[in-house]
Amino acid sequence: MRLFSVYQLRTKALVADARAAFQQKLEAWGQEFGGVWVPIDGQSLIYYFKGDAPQDALLRLSQWSEVITVVEESAPPFTVSEIANKQVSVKEAQFGAGAASIIAGPCSVEDYDSMLVIAQKLSALGVRALRAGAYKPRASPYAFQGLGIKGLEILSAVSKETGMAIVTEALDPRDIDLVAEHADILQIGSRNMSNSSLLKEVGKANMPVLLKRGMASTIKEFLYAAEYVAIGSCQDIILCERGLRHFDSEVRNILDLSAVALLKQKTGLPVIVDPSHGTGRADLVPSMMCAAAAAGADGFLVEVHDKPQQAWSDADQALSIDNFAQTLPKLNAVLSVFDKTSTPLLAK
Ligand code: PEP
Ligand code: MN
């Protein structure tokens, strides 16, 4: 069953009397079948119906002499809007349905030693999901593109060592199987949110998917992207708000925290927030994590580095381990106000 169906009805240009008579007829129709008609201009009305609209009644309506068309508005993302109170649970990290977890780690996999040090320090703070990109979607083809397979192998080795769940990005449908062998959650980055071929393939991988919002995407486009993944038979989808393109060079992106509350009205999928790409500034990350928790976030994706200034990519937004650790008690305090259980629990 659909949550909502929406139709637009266009009428011929009617003189005042004919319009009044038509409206009376329509009201009687509405009383019989339910739903709400909302006029949008002289010749159009929108019909909102909670659930599946009565198709035969709509067909009958389209045959009225005053009516030009009755068309279904772009269909809402059915599958994702029907998913209720979903929890995505991977190893010891849980997202949604009252649980919030942190995914932390450097922007890119750099080498085994630094990855292990960062993972161990994060693990000691209670973080159970480790992030780092082996395939990096960079604006410049001359920037560091990631270590590729070597990066994936490093992530697997670090996961074996620490037991942490691995979150890493797949950029290309041809790499999905390989990335899936080394990851626990497949990440689809902001630049690929609209790549429907990639979304369809990732939805078939039988793996949890972390879907980041496109940097210039509407909420509806974001939900449609999730719909592509969901119809591939994957419902373990975590949505991630990561900031939108805008006009102020003070911050890299503008973090849309209203999206968190809004998405949670529209879907029961877990919604997490990435304040690192969302602001591009390490100094803003701690307060944005707390604000995201207050907005209802079911988790956080944060770039953390042992030596932030030496990070191979996104150095300006990498939190030091110390600053990350200092944020946890405040974050946990906010989460507990919203009755969320959190991983890490340590700093509670
Ligand atoms: C990332 O999380 O590694 C990343 C590249 O982020 P985004 O896709 O949001 O830019
Ligand atoms: Mn990054």
XYZ file of C-alpha atoms and ligand atoms in Angstrom:
359
model
C 0.000 0.000 0.000
C 1.208 3.501 -0.847
C 1.366 6.189 1.823
C 0.125 8.843 -0.568
C -1.013 9.224 -4.111
C -1.108 12.557 -5.903
C -2.952 13.446 -9.123
C -3.295 16.611 -11.106
C -6.587 17.338 -12.774
C -6.901 19.914 -15.580
C -10.292 21.248 -16.595
C -11.426 23.113 -19.675
C -11.866 26.872 -19.292
C -15.297 27.034 -17.649
C -17.608 29.998 -17.267
C -18.498 30.907 -13.689
C -21.753 28.895 -13.526
C -20.254 25.830 -15.137
C -17.268 26.070 -12.797
C -19.535 26.235 -9.726
C -21.522 23.224 -10.982
C -18.309 21.344 -11.693
C -17.019 22.103 -8.225
C -20.214 20.771 -6.657
C -19.913 17.584 -8.681
C -16.296 17.250 -7.621
C -17.165 17.780 -3.978
C -19.756 15.012 -4.157
C -17.143 12.825 -5.857
C -14.700 13.672 -3.048
C -17.253 12.816 -0.381
C -17.849 9.447 -1.999
C -14.195 8.509 -2.512
C -12.263 10.593 0.042
C -9.034 12.514 -0.402
C -8.526 16.254 -0.788
C -8.763 18.456 -3.890
C -6.605 21.584 -3.767
C -6.963 24.242 -6.493
C -3.621 25.426 -7.871
C -4.784 27.758 -10.640
C -7.960 28.520 -12.582
C -7.826 25.225 -14.466
C -5.917 22.777 -12.293
C -6.458 20.978 -9.056
C -4.257 18.642 -7.092
C -5.772 15.552 -5.553
C -4.115 14.111 -2.492
C -5.141 10.712 -1.319
C -3.745 8.895 1.677
C -2.981 5.399 0.437
C -3.848 4.044 -3.001
C -6.163 6.404 -4.887
C -9.417 4.852 -6.163
C -8.360 4.106 -9.734
C -11.796 3.361 -11.195
C -13.209 6.565 -9.722
C -10.329 8.552 -11.232
C -10.967 6.908 -14.579
C -14.622 7.890 -14.366
C -13.584 11.437 -13.519
C -11.361 11.642 -16.582
C -14.430 10.960 -18.713
C -16.355 14.003 -17.436
C -16.909 16.547 -20.216
C -15.254 19.362 -18.213
C -12.046 17.424 -17.643
C -9.019 17.496 -19.952
C -6.666 15.176 -18.069
C -6.160 13.420 -14.762
C -2.489 12.569 -14.455
C -0.524 11.030 -11.696
C 2.092 13.393 -10.341
C 5.638 12.054 -10.334
C 5.254 9.053 -8.119
C 6.720 9.303 -4.631
C 9.520 6.829 -3.855
C 7.213 4.045 -2.786
C 9.588 1.504 -1.343
C 11.644 3.839 0.800
C 8.621 5.722 2.052
C 7.078 2.489 3.232
C 10.124 1.276 5.143
C 9.393 1.862 8.824
C 11.803 2.352 11.710
C 14.634 0.493 9.990
C 17.797 -0.409 11.813
C 20.935 -1.150 9.826
C 23.222 -3.218 11.950
C 26.759 -4.092 10.916
C 29.059 -5.947 13.298
C 28.861 -3.839 16.478
C 27.557 -0.659 14.862
C 23.844 0.096 14.702
C 22.078 2.883 12.865
C 18.432 3.775 13.290
C 15.488 2.606 15.395
C 16.859 4.311 18.480
C 20.551 3.590 17.873
C 23.271 5.926 16.665
C 26.828 4.959 15.769
C 29.895 6.766 14.554
C 31.759 5.870 11.399
C 35.178 7.478 11.688
C 38.533 7.397 9.962
C 40.675 9.255 7.467
C 39.491 10.505 4.114
C 41.734 8.060 2.222
C 43.575 4.860 2.994
C 47.228 5.953 3.045
C 49.261 2.996 4.268
C 48.810 0.002 6.565
C 50.675 1.450 9.553
C 48.830 4.756 9.721
C 45.495 3.051 9.065
C 46.088 0.596 11.894
C 47.169 3.316 14.345
C 44.078 5.398 13.586
C 41.800 2.349 13.780
C 43.245 1.238 17.109
C 42.892 4.697 18.622
C 39.319 4.991 17.398
C 38.555 1.487 18.571
C 39.870 2.349 22.029
C 37.313 5.171 22.075
C 34.554 2.686 21.268
C 34.174 3.400 17.530
C 33.134 0.190 15.761
C 32.937 1.355 12.150
C 36.005 2.511 10.273
C 35.882 4.624 7.131
C 38.534 5.398 4.506
C 38.451 5.629 0.748
C 40.446 3.254 -1.450
C 38.808 4.734 -4.555
C 38.606 8.503 -4.263
C 36.266 10.667 -6.346
C 38.510 13.713 -6.818
C 37.664 16.867 -8.719
C 41.081 16.895 -10.392
C 42.338 13.884 -12.343
C 45.829 14.805 -11.097
C 44.865 14.617 -7.390
C 45.471 11.448 -5.367
C 42.909 8.922 -6.621
C 43.292 6.409 -3.804
C 45.277 3.202 -3.487
C 42.635 1.058 -5.205
C 42.927 -2.684 -4.537
C 45.915 -2.128 -2.286
C 43.761 0.211 -0.164
C 41.015 -2.397 0.078
C 43.515 -5.019 1.243
C 44.795 -2.648 3.911
C 41.227 -2.081 5.127
C 40.590 -5.823 5.316
C 43.792 -6.386 7.253
C 42.943 -3.599 9.713
C 39.441 -4.954 10.145
C 40.875 -8.399 10.978
C 43.132 -6.790 13.534
C 40.499 -4.596 15.219
C 37.161 -6.278 14.442
C 35.846 -2.960 13.113
C 33.269 -2.800 10.326
C 34.634 -1.249 7.127
C 32.857 1.520 5.245
C 34.370 2.369 1.885
C 33.295 3.806 -1.434
C 32.593 2.065 -4.731
C 32.931 4.440 -7.674
C 32.363 2.101 -10.576
C 29.816 -0.718 -11.100
C 32.728 -2.924 -12.276
C 34.396 -2.616 -8.839
C 31.386 -3.427 -6.667
C 32.137 -7.124 -6.173
C 35.737 -6.412 -5.286
C 34.868 -3.593 -2.867
C 32.150 -5.794 -1.340
C 34.740 -8.489 -0.557
C 36.606 -6.047 1.663
C 33.815 -3.846 3.032
C 30.892 -4.249 5.410
C 29.057 -1.190 4.103
C 29.326 0.041 0.506
C 29.480 3.805 0.277
C 28.021 5.698 -2.661
C 29.478 9.184 -2.659
C 27.843 12.513 -3.285
C 29.088 12.710 -6.885
C 27.503 9.384 -7.712
C 24.152 9.788 -5.998
C 22.549 10.385 -9.391
C 24.393 7.554 -11.138
C 21.422 5.256 -11.572
C 23.458 2.399 -13.115
C 25.755 2.350 -10.101
C 22.789 2.574 -7.725
C 21.049 -0.353 -9.397
C 24.170 -2.502 -9.219
C 24.950 -1.635 -5.630
C 21.358 -2.529 -4.724
C 22.009 -6.060 -5.978
C 25.209 -6.559 -3.992
C 23.411 -7.935 -0.934
C 25.300 -5.508 1.307
C 24.308 -2.511 3.431
C 24.661 0.719 1.480
C 25.616 4.156 2.752
C 24.137 6.629 0.292
C 25.426 10.192 0.459
C 23.246 13.061 -0.697
C 24.319 14.713 -3.925
C 25.850 18.113 -3.251
C 23.105 19.803 -5.281
C 20.293 17.309 -4.885
C 16.820 17.868 -3.590
C 15.331 15.660 -0.907
C 13.104 14.076 -3.531
C 16.059 13.247 -5.779
C 17.861 11.806 -2.763
C 14.890 9.570 -1.960
C 14.619 8.484 -5.578
C 18.294 7.527 -5.474
C 17.570 5.423 -2.384
C 14.615 3.958 -4.267
C 16.973 2.741 -7.008
C 18.995 0.895 -4.379
C 15.902 -0.425 -2.607
C 14.312 -1.873 -5.736
C 17.517 -3.788 -6.356
C 16.351 -5.712 -3.239
C 18.575 -3.950 -0.687
C 16.713 -2.305 2.149
C 19.725 -1.865 4.410
C 20.266 1.694 3.283
C 21.734 4.460 5.407
C 21.082 7.969 4.095
C 23.812 10.526 4.727
C 23.458 14.314 4.620
C 26.872 15.744 3.671
C 26.282 19.377 2.837
C 25.180 21.296 -0.228
C 27.002 23.575 -2.658
C 26.453 27.249 -1.920
C 27.861 30.745 -2.219
C 29.979 31.329 0.893
C 33.642 30.375 0.652
C 33.983 30.360 4.472
C 32.728 26.785 4.489
C 33.128 24.060 1.887
C 29.454 23.121 1.863
C 26.400 24.148 3.809
C 25.229 21.380 6.087
C 21.483 20.950 5.689
C 20.408 19.692 9.084
C 16.759 20.289 8.271
C 17.198 17.410 5.815
C 17.660 15.047 8.751
C 14.339 15.858 10.370
C 12.630 16.012 6.999
C 13.994 12.715 5.700
C 12.924 11.019 8.898
C 9.369 12.153 8.204
C 9.529 10.674 4.733
C 11.243 7.365 5.342
C 12.054 5.004 8.181
C 15.582 4.512 6.851
C 18.377 5.627 9.162
C 19.723 9.100 8.435
C 23.271 10.008 9.400
C 25.275 13.222 9.047
C 28.758 13.909 7.715
C 29.827 17.234 9.222
C 33.366 16.838 7.806
C 32.467 17.211 4.125
C 29.447 19.203 5.289
C 31.619 22.067 6.503
C 35.145 21.296 5.290
C 36.466 22.662 8.586
C 37.660 20.548 11.501
C 36.873 23.367 13.967
C 33.175 23.212 13.061
C 32.826 19.446 13.144
C 32.274 18.934 16.918
C 29.413 21.427 17.169
C 27.828 20.143 13.967
C 27.948 16.583 15.299
C 26.005 17.686 18.372
C 23.584 19.718 16.254
C 23.058 16.717 13.981
C 22.285 14.568 17.029
C 19.702 17.139 18.116
C 18.172 17.082 14.629
C 17.612 13.351 15.056
C 20.634 11.845 13.299
C 21.020 8.080 13.608
C 24.767 8.279 13.245
C 27.752 10.281 12.093
C 30.410 9.945 9.479
C 33.496 11.844 10.561
C 36.956 12.220 9.117
C 39.511 11.675 11.854
C 43.274 11.436 11.382
C 46.183 10.778 13.674
C 48.109 13.634 12.054
C 45.390 15.767 10.450
C 47.711 18.210 8.712
C 49.511 15.356 6.983
C 46.373 13.717 5.590
C 46.694 12.889 1.888
C 43.251 14.297 1.189
C 40.825 16.597 3.023
C 43.397 17.626 5.650
C 41.490 20.801 6.607
C 38.437 18.925 7.742
C 40.151 16.046 9.565
C 39.618 16.033 13.315
C 42.530 15.012 15.494
C 41.957 11.955 17.671
C 42.029 14.203 20.746
C 39.440 16.632 19.418
C 37.283 13.717 18.355
C 37.573 12.138 21.815
C 36.671 15.445 23.474
C 33.477 15.651 21.420
C 32.141 12.269 22.531
C 30.829 13.149 26.011
C 28.886 16.125 24.623
C 27.583 14.105 21.722
C 26.475 11.297 23.980
C 24.760 13.800 26.276
C 22.734 15.144 23.330
C 21.938 11.638 22.100
C 20.688 10.587 25.511
C 18.268 13.546 25.552
C 16.773 11.948 22.449
C 16.759 8.455 24.018
C 19.323 7.103 21.611
C 21.739 4.370 22.501
C 25.082 5.210 21.031
C 28.273 3.565 19.837
C 30.800 4.572 21.137
C 29.285 4.009 24.558
C 32.549 4.582 26.355
C 32.245 8.309 26.842
C 28.664 8.169 28.109
C 33.875 10.601 1.367
O 33.072 10.420 2.287
O 34.956 10.005 1.311
C 33.542 11.528 0.276
C 34.282 11.600 -0.824
O 32.474 12.269 0.514
P 31.425 12.925 -0.493
O 31.039 11.869 -1.465
O 30.307 13.337 0.430
O 32.109 14.101 -1.124
Mn 37.104 13.262 2.340
